[in-house]
JSON list of C-alpha atoms in Angstrom, two decimals:
[
{"chain": "A", "resi": 1, "resn": "MET", "atom": "CA", "xyz": [-42.15, 83.28, -208.71]},
{"chain": "A", "resi": 2, "resn": "PHE", "atom": "CA", "xyz": [-40.70, 82.83, -205.24]},
{"chain": "A", "resi": 3, "resn": "SER", "atom": "CA", "xyz": [-37.50, 81.28, -206.62]},
{"chain": "A", "resi": 4, "resn": "VAL", "atom": "CA", "xyz": [-37.02, 84.33, -208.86]},
{"chain": "A", "resi": 5, "resn": "SER", "atom": "CA", "xyz": [-37.25, 86.49, -205.73]},
{"chain": "A", "resi": 6, "resn": "THR", "atom": "CA", "xyz": [-34.64, 84.33, -204.02]},
{"chain": "A", "resi": 7, "resn": "GLU", "atom": "CA", "xyz": [-32.31, 84.58, -207.01]},
{"chain": "A", "resi": 8, "resn": "MET", "atom": "CA", "xyz": [-32.79, 88.35, -207.11]},
{"chain": "A", "resi": 9, "resn": "ALA", "atom": "CA", "xyz": [-32.06, 88.71, -203.38]},
{"chain": "A", "resi": 10, "resn": "ASN", "atom": "CA", "xyz": [-28.95, 86.54, -203.68]},
{"chain": "A", "resi": 11, "resn": "LYS", "atom": "CA", "xyz": [-27.70, 88.61, -206.63]},
{"chain": "A", "resi": 12, "resn": "ALA", "atom": "CA", "xyz": [-28.14, 91.81, -204.60]},
{"chain": "A", "resi": 13, "resn": "ILE", "atom": "CA", "xyz": [-26.24, 90.26, -201.67]},
{"chain": "A", "resi": 14, "resn": "GLU", "atom": "CA", "xyz": [-23.41, 89.15, -203.96]},
{"chain": "A", "resi": 15, "resn": "LEU", "atom": "CA", "xyz": [-23.10, 92.67, -205.41]},
{"chain": "A", "resi": 16, "resn": "LEU", "atom": "CA", "xyz": [-23.17, 94.27, -201.95]},
{"chain": "A", "resi": 17, "resn": "LYS", "atom": "CA", "xyz": [-20.38, 91.99, -200.76]},
{"chain": "A", "resi": 18, "resn": "GLY", "atom": "CA", "xyz": [-18.32, 93.18, -203.73]},
{"chain": "A", "resi": 19, "resn": "LYS", "atom": "CA", "xyz": [-18.74, 96.75, -202.50]},
{"chain": "A", "resi": 20, "resn": "LYS", "atom": "CA", "xyz": [-17.66, 95.79, -198.95]},
{"chain": "A", "resi": 21, "resn": "ALA", "atom": "CA", "xyz": [-21.13, 96.31, -197.44]},
{"chain": "A", "resi": 22, "resn": "LYS", "atom": "CA", "xyz": [-21.30, 95.55, -193.73]},
{"chain": "A", "resi": 23, "resn": "ASP", "atom": "CA", "xyz": [-23.80, 93.56, -191.70]},
{"chain": "A", "resi": 24, "resn": "ILE", "atom": "CA", "xyz": [-25.81, 92.26, -194.66]},
{"chain": "A", "resi": 25, "resn": "ARG", "atom": "CA", "xyz": [-29.13, 90.74, -193.62]},
{"chain": "A", "resi": 26, "resn": "LEU", "atom": "CA", "xyz": [-31.86, 89.00, -195.58]},
{"chain": "A", "resi": 27, "resn": "LEU", "atom": "CA", "xyz": [-35.35, 89.07, -194.11]},
{"chain": "A", "resi": 28, "resn": "ASP", "atom": "CA", "xyz": [-37.97, 86.74, -195.56]},
{"chain": "A", "resi": 29, "resn": "ILE", "atom": "CA", "xyz": [-41.20, 88.73, -195.22]},
{"chain": "A", "resi": 30, "resn": "HIS", "atom": "CA", "xyz": [-43.39, 86.95, -197.77]},
{"chain": "A", "resi": 31, "resn": "GLU", "atom": "CA", "xyz": [-45.64, 85.40, -195.10]},
{"chain": "A", "resi": 32, "resn": "LEU", "atom": "CA", "xyz": [-46.07, 88.74, -193.27]},
{"chain": "A", "resi": 33, "resn": "THR", "atom": "CA", "xyz": [-46.97, 91.16, -196.03]},
{"chain": "A", "resi": 34, "resn": "THR", "atom": "CA", "xyz": [-47.86, 91.46, -199.69]},
{"chain": "A", "resi": 35, "resn": "ILE", "atom": "CA", "xyz": [-45.46, 94.35, -200.34]},
{"chain": "A", "resi": 36, "resn": "SER", "atom": "CA", "xyz": [-42.47, 92.12, -201.05]},
{"chain": "A", "resi": 37, "resn": "ASP", "atom": "CA", "xyz": [-40.90, 88.70, -200.50]},
{"chain": "A", "resi": 38, "resn": "TYR", "atom": "CA", "xyz": [-37.55, 89.86, -199.10]},
{"chain": "A", "resi": 39, "resn": "PHE", "atom": "CA", "xyz": [-35.79, 92.81, -197.52]},
{"chain": "A", "resi": 40, "resn": "VAL", "atom": "CA", "xyz": [-32.06, 92.97, -198.12]},
{"chain": "A", "resi": 41, "resn": "ILE", "atom": "CA", "xyz": [-30.46, 95.24, -195.53]},
{"chain": "A", "resi": 42, "resn": "ALA", "atom": "CA", "xyz": [-26.85, 96.43, -195.55]},
{"chain": "A", "resi": 43, "resn": "ALA", "atom": "CA", "xyz": [-24.70, 99.23, -194.15]},
{"chain": "A", "resi": 44, "resn": "GLY", "atom": "CA", "xyz": [-21.81, 101.36, -195.27]},
{"chain": "A", "resi": 45, "resn": "SER", "atom": "CA", "xyz": [-19.33, 103.50, -193.36]},
{"chain": "A", "resi": 46, "resn": "SER", "atom": "CA", "xyz": [-19.88, 106.70, -195.34]},
{"chain": "A", "resi": 47, "resn": "THR", "atom": "CA", "xyz": [-22.46, 108.31, -197.59]},
{"chain": "A", "resi": 48, "resn": "THR", "atom": "CA", "xyz": [-20.02, 107.83, -200.47]},
{"chain": "A", "resi": 49, "resn": "GLN", "atom": "CA", "xyz": [-19.90, 104.07, -199.84]},
{"chain": "A", "resi": 50, "resn": "VAL", "atom": "CA", "xyz": [-23.69, 103.84, -199.48]},
{"chain": "A", "resi": 51, "resn": "GLN", "atom": "CA", "xyz": [-24.15, 105.71, -202.77]},
{"chain": "A", "resi": 52, "resn": "ALA", "atom": "CA", "xyz": [-21.53, 103.50, -204.45]},
{"chain": "A", "resi": 53, "resn": "MET", "atom": "CA", "xyz": [-23.39, 100.39, -203.27]},
{"chain": "A", "resi": 54, "resn": "SER", "atom": "CA", "xyz": [-26.59, 101.85, -204.72]},
{"chain": "A", "resi": 55, "resn": "ASP", "atom": "CA", "xyz": [-24.92, 102.66, -208.05]},
{"chain": "A", "resi": 56, "resn": "GLU", "atom": "CA", "xyz": [-23.46, 99.15, -208.28]},
{"chain": "A", "resi": 57, "resn": "LEU", "atom": "CA", "xyz": [-26.80, 97.52, -207.54]},
{"chain": "A", "resi": 58, "resn": "GLU", "atom": "CA", "xyz": [-28.69, 99.70, -209.99]},
{"chain": "A", "resi": 59, "resn": "GLU", "atom": "CA", "xyz": [-26.24, 99.03, -212.81]},
{"chain": "A", "resi": 60, "resn": "LYS", "atom": "CA", "xyz": [-25.57, 95.32, -212.28]},
{"chain": "A", "resi": 61, "resn": "MET", "atom": "CA", "xyz": [-29.13, 94.33, -211.36]},
{"chain": "A", "resi": 62, "resn": "GLU", "atom": "CA", "xyz": [-30.34, 95.91, -214.61]},
{"chain": "A", "resi": 63, "resn": "LEU", "atom": "CA", "xyz": [-27.67, 93.98, -216.55]},
{"chain": "A", "resi": 64, "resn": "ALA", "atom": "CA", "xyz": [-28.93, 90.80, -214.85]},
{"chain": "A", "resi": 65, "resn": "GLY", "atom": "CA", "xyz": [-32.46, 91.58, -216.08]},
{"chain": "A", "resi": 66, "resn": "TYR", "atom": "CA", "xyz": [-34.00, 92.84, -212.84]},
{"chain": "A", "resi": 67, "resn": "GLU", "atom": "CA", "xyz": [-36.15, 95.94, -213.16]},
{"chain": "A", "resi": 68, "resn": "MET", "atom": "CA", "xyz": [-36.00, 98.58, -210.44]},
{"chain": "A", "resi": 69, "resn": "TYR", "atom": "CA", "xyz": [-39.38, 100.20, -209.85]},
{"chain": "A", "resi": 70, "resn": "HIS", "atom": "CA", "xyz": [-38.43, 102.95, -207.44]},
{"chain": "A", "resi": 71, "resn": "LYS", "atom": "CA", "xyz": [-35.42, 104.51, -205.70]},
{"chain": "A", "resi": 72, "resn": "GLU", "atom": "CA", "xyz": [-35.42, 106.90, -202.74]},
{"chain": "A", "resi": 73, "resn": "GLY", "atom": "CA", "xyz": [-32.79, 108.65, -200.65]},
{"chain": "A", "resi": 74, "resn": "PHE", "atom": "CA", "xyz": [-29.82, 108.63, -203.04]},
{"chain": "A", "resi": 75, "resn": "ARG", "atom": "CA", "xyz": [-28.99, 112.32, -202.79]},
{"chain": "A", "resi": 76, "resn": "ASN", "atom": "CA", "xyz": [-28.79, 112.21, -199.00]},
{"chain": "A", "resi": 77, "resn": "GLY", "atom": "CA", "xyz": [-26.96, 108.87, -198.98]},
{"chain": "A", "resi": 78, "resn": "ARG", "atom": "CA", "xyz": [-27.96, 108.01, -195.40]},
{"chain": "A", "resi": 79, "resn": "TRP", "atom": "CA", "xyz": [-30.77, 105.53, -196.21]},
{"chain": "A", "resi": 80, "resn": "ILE", "atom": "CA", "xyz": [-31.29, 104.48, -199.81]},
{"chain": "A", "resi": 81, "resn": "LEU", "atom": "CA", "xyz": [-34.21, 102.28, -200.74]},
{"chain": "A", "resi": 82, "resn": "LEU", "atom": "CA", "xyz": [-34.16, 100.33, -204.02]},
{"chain": "A", "resi": 83, "resn": "ASP", "atom": "CA", "xyz": [-37.48, 98.68, -204.86]},
{"chain": "A", "resi": 84, "resn": "TYR", "atom": "CA", "xyz": [-37.26, 95.67, -207.16]},
{"chain": "A", "resi": 85, "resn": "GLY", "atom": "CA", "xyz": [-40.82, 94.57, -206.44]},
{"chain": "A", "resi": 86, "resn": "ASN", "atom": "CA", "xyz": [-40.33, 91.19, -204.80]},
{"chain": "A", "resi": 87, "resn": "VAL", "atom": "CA", "xyz": [-37.05, 92.37, -203.24]},
{"chain": "A", "resi": 88, "resn": "ILE", "atom": "CA", "xyz": [-36.59, 95.69, -201.48]},
{"chain": "A", "resi": 89, "resn": "VAL", "atom": "CA", "xyz": [-33.01, 96.72, -200.71]},
{"chain": "A", "resi": 90, "resn": "HIS", "atom": "CA", "xyz": [-32.30, 99.06, -197.79]},
{"chain": "A", "resi": 91, "resn": "LEU", "atom": "CA", "xyz": [-28.82, 100.61, -197.80]},
{"chain": "A", "resi": 92, "resn": "PHE", "atom": "CA", "xyz": [-27.95, 102.49, -194.63]},
{"chain": "A", "resi": 93, "resn": "HIS", "atom": "CA", "xyz": [-25.16, 104.63, -193.29]},
{"chain": "A", "resi": 94, "resn": "ASP", "atom": "CA", "xyz": [-23.98, 102.92, -190.07]},
{"chain": "A", "resi": 95, "resn": "GLU", "atom": "CA", "xyz": [-25.69, 105.46, -187.81]},
{"chain": "A", "resi": 96, "resn": "GLU", "atom": "CA", "xyz": [-29.08, 105.20, -189.54]},
{"chain": "A", "resi": 97, "resn": "ARG", "atom": "CA", "xyz": [-28.82, 101.42, -189.55]},
{"chain": "A", "resi": 98, "resn": "GLN", "atom": "CA", "xyz": [-28.53, 101.38, -185.77]},
{"chain": "A", "resi": 99, "resn": "PHE", "atom": "CA", "xyz": [-31.20, 104.04, -185.28]},
{"chain": "A", "resi": 100, "resn": "TYR", "atom": "CA", "xyz": [-33.92, 102.55, -187.52]},
{"chain": "A", "resi": 101, "resn": "ASN", "atom": "CA", "xyz": [-33.11, 98.89, -186.76]},
{"chain": "A", "resi": 102, "resn": "LEU", "atom": "CA", "xyz": [-35.47, 97.37, -189.34]},
{"chain": "A", "resi": 103, "resn": "GLU", "atom": "CA", "xyz": [-34.83, 93.90, -187.95]},
{"chain": "A", "resi": 104, "resn": "ARG", "atom": "CA", "xyz": [-36.54, 94.99, -184.73]},
{"chain": "A", "resi": 105, "resn": "LEU", "atom": "CA", "xyz": [-39.52, 96.43, -186.64]},
{"chain": "A", "resi": 106, "resn": "TRP", "atom": "CA", "xyz": [-39.85, 93.20, -188.64]},
{"chain": "A", "resi": 107, "resn": "VAL", "atom": "CA", "xyz": [-39.09, 90.89, -185.72]},
{"chain": "A", "resi": 108, "resn": "ASP", "atom": "CA", "xyz": [-41.57, 88.28, -187.00]},
{"chain": "A", "resi": 109, "resn": "ALA", "atom": "CA", "xyz": [-39.71, 87.98, -190.31]},
{"chain": "A", "resi": 110, "resn": "LYS", "atom": "CA", "xyz": [-37.61, 84.90, -190.93]},
{"chain": "A", "resi": 111, "resn": "THR", "atom": "CA", "xyz": [-33.94, 85.89, -191.00]},
{"chain": "A", "resi": 112, "resn": "VAL", "atom": "CA", "xyz": [-32.01, 84.02, -193.68]},
{"chain": "A", "resi": 113, "resn": "LEU", "atom": "CA", "xyz": [-28.38, 83.46, -192.77]},
{"chain": "A", "resi": 114, "resn": "VAL", "atom": "CA", "xyz": [-25.99, 85.51, -194.89]},
{"chain": "A", "resi": 115, "resn": "ASP", "atom": "CA", "xyz": [-22.25, 84.82, -194.95]},
{"chain": "A", "resi": 116, "resn": "ASN", "atom": "CA", "xyz": [-20.82, 88.31, -194.47]},
{"chain": "A", "resi": 117, "resn": "GLU", "atom": "CA", "xyz": [-17.28, 87.25, -195.37]}
]
């Protein structure tokens, strides 16, 4: 099961890179909580870009066979949450990313290195 989560997280990261997401982070939270195995966190420069990243993930993750259970925040486009069960994707506008700083809230999570190039 854990390897499926890793594959899912890596697929989300690959898709986000294709949409020019900034500051992509992968937090391994499986030892800290039962809500999920990973958080994928990324930022965009505008609400339009954040919504485009969300649309791309929703479409391509479904094509890859990953079911999304819940989505929040799309209309506003400042912080969109996509819940894939074992992987939760947080897409932020730059300002919200800095303000909420999920990495600080989940400081005990293991950060997995992501090549943001």
